[in-house]
PDB file of C-alpha atoms and ligand atoms in Angstrom:
ATOM      1  CA  MET U   1     178.634 103.162 115.657  1.00  0.00           C
ATOM      2  CA  THR U   2     180.874 100.320 116.795  1.00  0.00           C
ATOM      3  CA  ARG U   3     184.423  99.499 115.881  1.00  0.00           C
ATOM      4  CA  ARG U   4     184.386  99.070 112.153  1.00  0.00           C
ATOM      5  CA  GLN U   5     186.804  97.155 109.924  1.00  0.00           C
ATOM      6  CA  CYS U   6     184.953  97.367 106.611  1.00  0.00           C
ATOM      7  CA  THR U   7     187.396  99.628 104.778  1.00  0.00           C
ATOM      8  CA  GLY U   8     190.357  97.623 106.003  1.00  0.00           C
ATOM      9  CA  GLU U   9     188.827  94.228 105.325  1.00  0.00           C
ATOM     10  CA  TYR U  10     186.890  94.845 102.147  1.00  0.00           C
ATOM     11  CA  LYS U  11     189.005  97.456 100.425  1.00  0.00           C
ATOM     12  CA  VAL U  12     192.528  98.068 101.709  1.00  0.00           C
ATOM     13  CA  LYS U  13     193.431  94.435 102.313  1.00  0.00           C
ATOM     14  CA  PRO U  14     192.333  93.102  98.878  1.00  0.00           C
ATOM     15  CA  ILE U  15     193.912  96.099  97.131  1.00  0.00           C
ATOM     16  CA  LYS U  16     197.236  95.473  98.854  1.00  0.00           C
ATOM     17  CA  GLN U  17     197.067  91.793  97.972  1.00  0.00           C
ATOM     18  CA  LYS U  18     196.429  92.642  94.315  1.00  0.00           C
ATOM     19  CA  VAL U  19     199.128  95.303  94.208  1.00  0.00           C
ATOM     20  CA  ARG U  20     201.683  92.890  95.661  1.00  0.00           C
ATOM     21  CA  GLU U  21     200.621  90.323  93.045  1.00  0.00           C
ATOM     22  CA  LEU U  22     200.966  92.877  90.220  1.00  0.00           C
ATOM     23  CA  LEU U  23     204.387  93.898  91.480  1.00  0.00           C
ATOM     24  CA  GLY U  24     205.427  90.262  91.661  1.00  0.00           C
ATOM     25  CA  TYR U  25     205.963  90.213  95.433  1.00  0.00           C
ATOM     26  CA  PRO U  26     203.010  88.395  97.033  1.00  0.00           C
ATOM     27  CA  TYR U  27     202.859  88.497 100.831  1.00  0.00           C
ATOM     28  CA  PRO U  28     205.102  87.870 102.744  1.00  0.00           C
ATOM     29  CA  ALA U  29     207.805  88.649 100.161  1.00  0.00           C
ATOM     30  CA  ARG U  30     209.782  91.789 100.881  1.00  0.00           C
ATOM     31  CA  ILE U  31     209.228  94.512  98.278  1.00  0.00           C
ATOM     32  CA  PRO U  32     212.507  96.174  97.252  1.00  0.00           C
ATOM     33  CA  LYS U  33     212.953  99.849  97.942  1.00  0.00           C
ATOM     34  CA  GLY U  34     211.841 102.021  95.032  1.00  0.00           C
ATOM     35  CA  VAL U  35     209.323  99.473  93.691  1.00  0.00           C
ATOM     36  CA  PHE U  36     205.824 100.887  93.924  1.00  0.00           C
ATOM     37  CA  VAL U  37     202.532 101.442  92.127  1.00  0.00           C
ATOM     38  CA  GLU U  38     200.851 104.791  91.684  1.00  0.00           C
ATOM     39  CA  GLN U  39     197.241 104.695  92.799  1.00  0.00           C
ATOM     40  CA  TRP U  40     194.738 107.349  91.757  1.00  0.00           C
ATOM     41  CA  VAL U  41     192.147 108.276  94.371  1.00  0.00           C
ATOM     42  CA  GLY U  42     189.175 110.498  93.465  1.00  0.00           C
ATOM     43  CA  ILE U  43     189.061 113.112  96.196  1.00  0.00           C
ATOM     44  CA  SER U  44     187.465 116.404  95.070  1.00  0.00           C
ATOM     45  CA  THR U  45     188.352 119.871  96.347  1.00  0.00           C
ATOM     46  CA  ASP U  46     185.302 119.906  98.665  1.00  0.00           C
ATOM     47  CA  GLU U  47     186.885 117.123 100.687  1.00  0.00           C
ATOM     48  CA  PHE U  48     190.600 117.782 100.225  1.00  0.00           C
ATOM     49  CA  HIS U  49     191.169 117.139 103.937  1.00  0.00           C
ATOM     50  CA  ARG U  50     190.398 113.460 103.283  1.00  0.00           C
ATOM     51  CA  ALA U  51     193.307 113.012 100.872  1.00  0.00           C
ATOM     52  CA  LYS U  52     195.854 110.763 102.503  1.00  0.00           C
ATOM     53  CA  ASP U  53     199.016 108.927 101.648  1.00  0.00           C
ATOM     54  CA  ALA U  54     198.938 105.157 101.538  1.00  0.00           C
ATOM     55  CA  ASP U  55     200.443 103.560 104.632  1.00  0.00           C
ATOM     56  CA  VAL U  56     202.958 101.452 102.735  1.00  0.00           C
ATOM     57  CA  LYS U  57     205.940 102.472 100.630  1.00  0.00           C
ATOM     58  CA  TYR U  58     204.957 100.262  97.691  1.00  0.00           C
ATOM     59  CA  MET U  59     201.852 102.358  97.008  1.00  0.00           C
ATOM     60  CA  ARG U  60     201.864 106.068  96.250  1.00  0.00           C
ATOM     61  CA  ASN U  61     198.559 107.885  96.170  1.00  0.00           C
ATOM     62  CA  ARG U  62     197.805 110.510  93.558  1.00  0.00           C
ATOM     63  CA  HIS U  63     194.708 112.697  93.680  1.00  0.00           C
ATOM     64  CA  PRO U  64     193.977 113.767  90.082  1.00  0.00           C
ATOM     65  CA  LEU U  65     190.813 115.708  90.942  1.00  0.00           C
ATOM     66  CA  LEU U  66     192.775 117.840  93.391  1.00  0.00           C
ATOM     67  CA  ASP U  67     195.512 118.283  90.761  1.00  0.00           C
ATOM     68  CA  MET U  68     192.840 119.636  88.389  1.00  0.00           C
ATOM     69  CA  SER U  69     191.089 121.625  91.147  1.00  0.00           C
ATOM     70  CA  TRP U  70     187.810 119.842  90.473  1.00  0.00           C
ATOM     71  CA  SER U  71     184.972 120.127  92.970  1.00  0.00           C
ATOM     72  CA  ARG U  72     182.085 117.687  93.314  1.00  0.00           C
ATOM     73  CA  ALA U  73     180.024 120.062  91.122  1.00  0.00           C
ATOM     74  CA  ASP U  74     182.714 119.918  88.411  1.00  0.00           C
ATOM     75  CA  CYS U  75     182.557 116.107  88.518  1.00  0.00           C
ATOM     76  CA  VAL U  76     178.747 116.121  88.254  1.00  0.00           C
ATOM     77  CA  ARG U  77     178.932 118.581  85.337  1.00  0.00           C
ATOM     78  CA  TYR U  78     181.427 116.354  83.541  1.00  0.00           C
ATOM     79  CA  LEU U  79     179.425 113.178  84.198  1.00  0.00           C
ATOM     80  CA  THR U  80     176.265 114.959  82.994  1.00  0.00           C
ATOM     81  CA  SER U  81     178.032 115.885  79.745  1.00  0.00           C
ATOM     82  CA  LEU U  82     178.615 112.145  79.234  1.00  0.00           C
ATOM     83  CA  GLY U  83     174.967 111.287  79.988  1.00  0.00           C
ATOM     84  CA  LEU U  84     175.896 109.916  83.420  1.00  0.00           C
ATOM     85  CA  ALA U  85     174.166 112.499  85.605  1.00  0.00           C
ATOM     86  CA  ASP U  86     172.708 109.857  87.910  1.00  0.00           C
ATOM     87  CA  THR U  87     176.063 108.473  89.038  1.00  0.00           C
ATOM     88  CA  PRO U  88     175.701 107.813  92.781  1.00  0.00           C
ATOM     89  CA  LYS U  89     178.411 108.420  95.349  1.00  0.00           C
ATOM     90  CA  SER U  90     180.545 105.370  95.860  1.00  0.00           C
ATOM     91  CA  SER U  91     179.781 103.017  98.712  1.00  0.00           C
ATOM     92  CA  CYS U  92     179.386  99.381  99.642  1.00  0.00           C
ATOM     93  CA  LEU U  93     175.929  97.878  99.277  1.00  0.00           C
ATOM     94  CA  GLY U  94     175.469  97.272 103.004  1.00  0.00           C
ATOM     95  CA  CYS U  95     177.032 100.491 104.273  1.00  0.00           C
ATOM     96  CA  PRO U  96     175.820 101.553 107.735  1.00  0.00           C
ATOM     97  CA  PHE U  97     176.157 105.188 106.617  1.00  0.00           C
ATOM     98  CA  HIS U  98     173.328 104.796 104.078  1.00  0.00           C
ATOM     99  CA  GLY U  99     170.280 106.999 104.522  1.00  0.00           C
ATOM    100  CA  ASN U 100     166.699 105.888 103.979  1.00  0.00           C
ATOM    101  CA  ALA U 101     166.800 107.019 100.344  1.00  0.00           C
ATOM    102  CA  GLN U 102     169.641 104.621  99.585  1.00  0.00           C
ATOM    103  CA  TRP U 103     167.980 101.730 101.397  1.00  0.00           C
ATOM    104  CA  ARG U 104     164.721 102.370  99.502  1.00  0.00           C
ATOM    105  CA  HIS U 105     166.616 102.546  96.228  1.00  0.00           C
ATOM    106  CA  ILE U 106     168.126  99.100  96.832  1.00  0.00           C
ATOM    107  CA  ARG U 107     164.783  97.661  97.999  1.00  0.00           C
ATOM    108  CA  ASP U 108     162.821  99.112  95.085  1.00  0.00           C
ATOM    109  CA  THR U 109     165.273  98.509  92.237  1.00  0.00           C
ATOM    110  CA  SER U 110     167.162  95.351  93.068  1.00  0.00           C
ATOM    111  CA  PRO U 111     165.353  92.576  94.971  1.00  0.00           C
ATOM    112  CA  SER U 112     168.422  90.325  94.982  1.00  0.00           C
ATOM    113  CA  GLU U 113     170.650  93.042  96.445  1.00  0.00           C
ATOM    114  CA  TRP U 114     167.949  93.873  98.989  1.00  0.00           C
ATOM    115  CA  ALA U 115     167.823  90.210 100.025  1.00  0.00           C
ATOM    116  CA  ASP U 116     171.619  90.311 100.300  1.00  0.00           C
ATOM    117  CA  VAL U 117     171.711  93.372 102.604  1.00  0.00           C
ATOM    118  CA  VAL U 118     168.837  92.055 104.732  1.00  0.00           C
ATOM    119  CA  GLU U 119     170.770  88.809 105.182  1.00  0.00           C
ATOM    120  CA  PHE U 120     173.976  90.726 105.931  1.00  0.00           C
ATOM    121  CA  ASP U 121     172.155  92.852 108.517  1.00  0.00           C
ATOM    122  CA  ALA U 122     170.876  89.710 110.255  1.00  0.00           C
ATOM    123  CA  ALA U 123     174.350  88.164 110.172  1.00  0.00           C
ATOM    124  CA  ILE U 124     176.037  91.059 112.030  1.00  0.00           C
ATOM    125  CA  ARG U 125     173.582  91.069 114.951  1.00  0.00           C
ATOM    126  CA  GLN U 126     176.075  89.702 117.480  1.00  0.00           C
ATOM    127  CA  GLY U 127     179.107  91.458 115.988  1.00  0.00           C
ATOM    128  CA  ASN U 128     182.373  89.594 116.165  1.00  0.00           C
ATOM    129  CA  ALA U 129     184.685  88.694 119.024  1.00  0.00           C
ATOM    130  CA  ARG U 130     186.397  92.121 118.945  1.00  0.00           C
ATOM    131  CA  ALA U 131     183.467  94.244 117.861  1.00  0.00           C
ATOM    132  CA  ASN U 132     183.493  97.209 120.211  1.00  0.00           C
ATOM    133  CA  ALA U 133     185.963 100.067 120.605  1.00  0.00           C
ATOM    134  CA  SER U 134     187.955  98.232 123.253  1.00  0.00           C
ATOM    135  CA  GLY U 135     188.185  95.067 121.180  1.00  0.00           C
ATOM    136  CA  SER U 136     185.625  93.026 123.117  1.00  0.00           C
ATOM    137  CA  ARG U 137     182.334  91.412 122.232  1.00  0.00           C
ATOM    138  CA  LEU U 138     179.296  93.668 121.827  1.00  0.00           C
ATOM    139  CA  LEU U 139     177.158  94.047 124.929  1.00  0.00           C
ATOM    140  CA  GLY U 140     174.157  94.755 122.745  1.00  0.00           C
ATOM    141  CA  GLU U 141     173.305  94.014 119.135  1.00  0.00           C
ATOM    142  CA  ALA U 142     174.424  95.529 115.843  1.00  0.00           C
ATOM    143  CA  PHE U 143     172.094  96.817 113.122  1.00  0.00           C
ATOM    144  CA  LEU U 144     172.712  98.478 109.775  1.00  0.00           C
ATOM    145  CA  HIS U 145     169.832 100.945 110.170  1.00  0.00           C
ATOM    146  CA  ARG U 146     169.981 103.772 112.697  1.00  0.00           C
ATOM    147  CA  SER U 147     166.629 102.777 114.179  1.00  0.00           C
ATOM    148  CA  ARG U 148     168.300  99.582 115.490  1.00  0.00           C
ATOM    149  CA  VAL U 149     165.525  97.572 113.899  1.00  0.00           C
ATOM    150  CA  PRO U 150     166.231  94.683 111.484  1.00  0.00           C
ATOM    151  CA  LEU U 151     166.595  96.156 108.014  1.00  0.00           C
ATOM    152  CA  SER U 152     163.664  94.141 106.651  1.00  0.00           C
ATOM    153  CA  GLU U 153     161.366  95.945 109.130  1.00  0.00           C
ATOM    154  CA  ALA U 154     163.221  99.238 109.601  1.00  0.00           C
ATOM    155  CA  PRO U 155     161.375 102.532 108.947  1.00  0.00           C
ATOM    156  CA  ILE U 156     163.033 103.496 105.669  1.00  0.00           C
ATOM    157  CA  ASP U 157     160.218 105.599 104.266  1.00  0.00           C
ATOM    158  CA  HIS U 158     160.726 109.330 103.895  1.00  0.00           C
ATOM    159  CA  VAL U 159     160.316 111.027 107.292  1.00  0.00           C
ATOM    160  CA  THR U 160     157.530 113.601 107.091  1.00  0.00           C
ATOM    161  CA  ALA U 161     157.690 116.971 108.878  1.00  0.00           C
ATOM    162  CA  ALA U 162     155.124 115.744 111.414  1.00  0.00           C
ATOM    163  CA  GLU U 163     157.177 112.609 112.114  1.00  0.00           C
ATOM    164  CA  ARG U 164     160.311 114.697 112.410  1.00  0.00           C
ATOM    165  CA  ALA U 165     158.603 116.845 115.024  1.00  0.00           C
ATOM    166  CA  ALA U 166     157.391 113.740 116.873  1.00  0.00           C
ATOM    167  CA  LEU U 167     160.892 112.271 116.808  1.00  0.00           C
ATOM    168  CA  ARG U 168     162.279 115.626 118.026  1.00  0.00           C
ATOM    169  CA  ILE U 169     165.043 115.667 115.463  1.00  0.00           C
ATOM    170  CA  SER U 170     166.382 118.738 113.711  1.00  0.00           C
ATOM    171  CA  ALA U 171     166.107 119.382 109.982  1.00  0.00           C
ATOM    172  CA  ASP U 172     169.827 118.521 109.635  1.00  0.00           C
ATOM    173  CA  GLU U 173     169.385 115.219 111.454  1.00  0.00           C
ATOM    174  CA  ALA U 174     166.373 114.421 109.285  1.00  0.00           C
ATOM    175  CA  ASP U 175     168.506 115.203 106.234  1.00  0.00           C
ATOM    176  CA  VAL U 176     171.171 112.694 107.292  1.00  0.00           C
ATOM    177  CA  LEU U 177     168.468 110.154 108.094  1.00  0.00           C
ATOM    178  CA  GLU U 178     167.132 110.536 104.564  1.00  0.00           C
ATOM    179  CA  LYS U 179     170.320 111.011 102.553  1.00  0.00           C
ATOM    180  CA  GLY U 180     172.932 109.288 104.682  1.00  0.00           C
ATOM    181  CA  VAL U 181     176.423 110.620 105.247  1.00  0.00           C
ATOM    182  CA  GLU U 182     177.281 112.969 102.428  1.00  0.00           C
ATOM    183  CA  ASP U 183     180.917 111.916 101.904  1.00  0.00           C
ATOM    184  CA  GLY U 184     181.803 109.113  99.562  1.00  0.00           C
ATOM    185  CA  CYS U 185     184.105 106.329 100.658  1.00  0.00           C
ATOM    186  CA  SER U 186     187.415 105.202  99.266  1.00  0.00           C
ATOM    187  CA  PRO U 187     190.167 103.015 100.696  1.00  0.00           C
ATOM    188  CA  TRP U 188     192.240 105.916 101.990  1.00  0.00           C
ATOM    189  CA  ALA U 189     189.366 108.301 102.587  1.00  0.00           C
ATOM    190  CA  CYS U 190     186.673 106.230 104.221  1.00  0.00           C
ATOM    191  CA  ARG U 191     183.528 108.111 105.200  1.00  0.00           C
ATOM    192  CA  GLY U 192     183.894 106.636 108.652  1.00  0.00           C
ATOM    193  CA  ASP U 193     186.765 107.079 111.029  1.00  0.00           C
ATOM    194  CA  ALA U 194     189.575 105.598 108.960  1.00  0.00           C
ATOM    195  CA  ASP U 195     192.099 106.973 111.442  1.00  0.00           C
ATOM    196  CA  ALA U 196     190.794 104.536 114.000  1.00  0.00           C
ATOM    197  CA  LEU U 197     191.949 101.628 111.858  1.00  0.00           C
ATOM    198  CA  THR U 198     195.207 100.000 112.791  1.00  0.00           C
ATOM    199  CA  ARG U 199     197.595  97.854 110.828  1.00  0.00           C
ATOM    200  CA  ASP U 200     196.213  94.963 112.822  1.00  0.00           C
ATOM    201  CA  ASP U 201     192.798  95.714 111.338  1.00  0.00           C
ATOM    202  CA  PHE U 202     194.285  95.190 107.911  1.00  0.00           C
ATOM    203  CA  GLY U 203     195.848  91.912 108.964  1.00  0.00           C
ATOM    204  CA  LEU U 204     198.874  92.770 106.882  1.00  0.00           C
ATOM    205  CA  ALA U 205     202.496  93.366 107.559  1.00  0.00           C
ATOM    206  CA  THR U 206     204.116  95.939 105.342  1.00  0.00           C
TER     207      THR U 206
HETATM  208  S1  SF4 B 301     181.225 102.446 101.989  1.00  0.00           S
HETATM  209 FE1  SF4 B 301     180.537 102.125 104.090  1.00  0.00          FE
HETATM  210  S2  SF4 B 301     180.653  99.894 104.394  1.00  0.00           S
HETATM  211 FE2  SF4 B 301     181.917 100.404 102.630  1.00  0.00          FE
HETATM  212  S3  SF4 B 301     183.982 100.678 103.411  1.00  0.00           S
HETATM  213 FE3  SF4 B 301     183.015 102.710 103.359  1.00  0.00          FE
HETATM  214  S4  SF4 B 301     182.119 103.008 105.392  1.00  0.00           S
HETATM  215 FE4  SF4 B 301     182.570 100.814 105.141  1.00  0.00          FE
END
């Protein structure tokens, strides 16, 4: 996994822009002390360690699921009672933490979204000018799928027990390969290493 700015670029930055607009202080206006929005973030009790404060004073994070002591199972039970049992965990379409099941789901249910992620995968091949951990160009190439094969050709079928043995991967590794990273992703609780993001990543002064 290379240096990754997705949460900062695609979530935090647009949210901050919108919040500033709603408050009436678009960047670079200074926001007066005591002016803030309250933002609700859905972190369940299973992942309470991911609950974080926003990094600016004009946003205050609340975690209603933690306030109600709701676990992921409680959420699923509630969604099921509303006929929404199939609600997937939240993530971007082209998330590099997807497992094969999620890639297959996109491929098999939404041709236009599949075309979009295949195009996105091709577009990231060279990374950007500050793509690696030390802020330099990639020495190699970037791929969305763990196999480091273009998504259109990547092995996204279910890995059989025989293939798992041939690949010499454990049952847990095969599980991640199939299901992806279990955690969901939100602006202040990204499934990746959000702590590695800097204010520079967000391109925003506070
Ligand atoms: S869902 Fe994936 S791609 Fe989207 S912000 Fe989170 S880690 Fe990045």
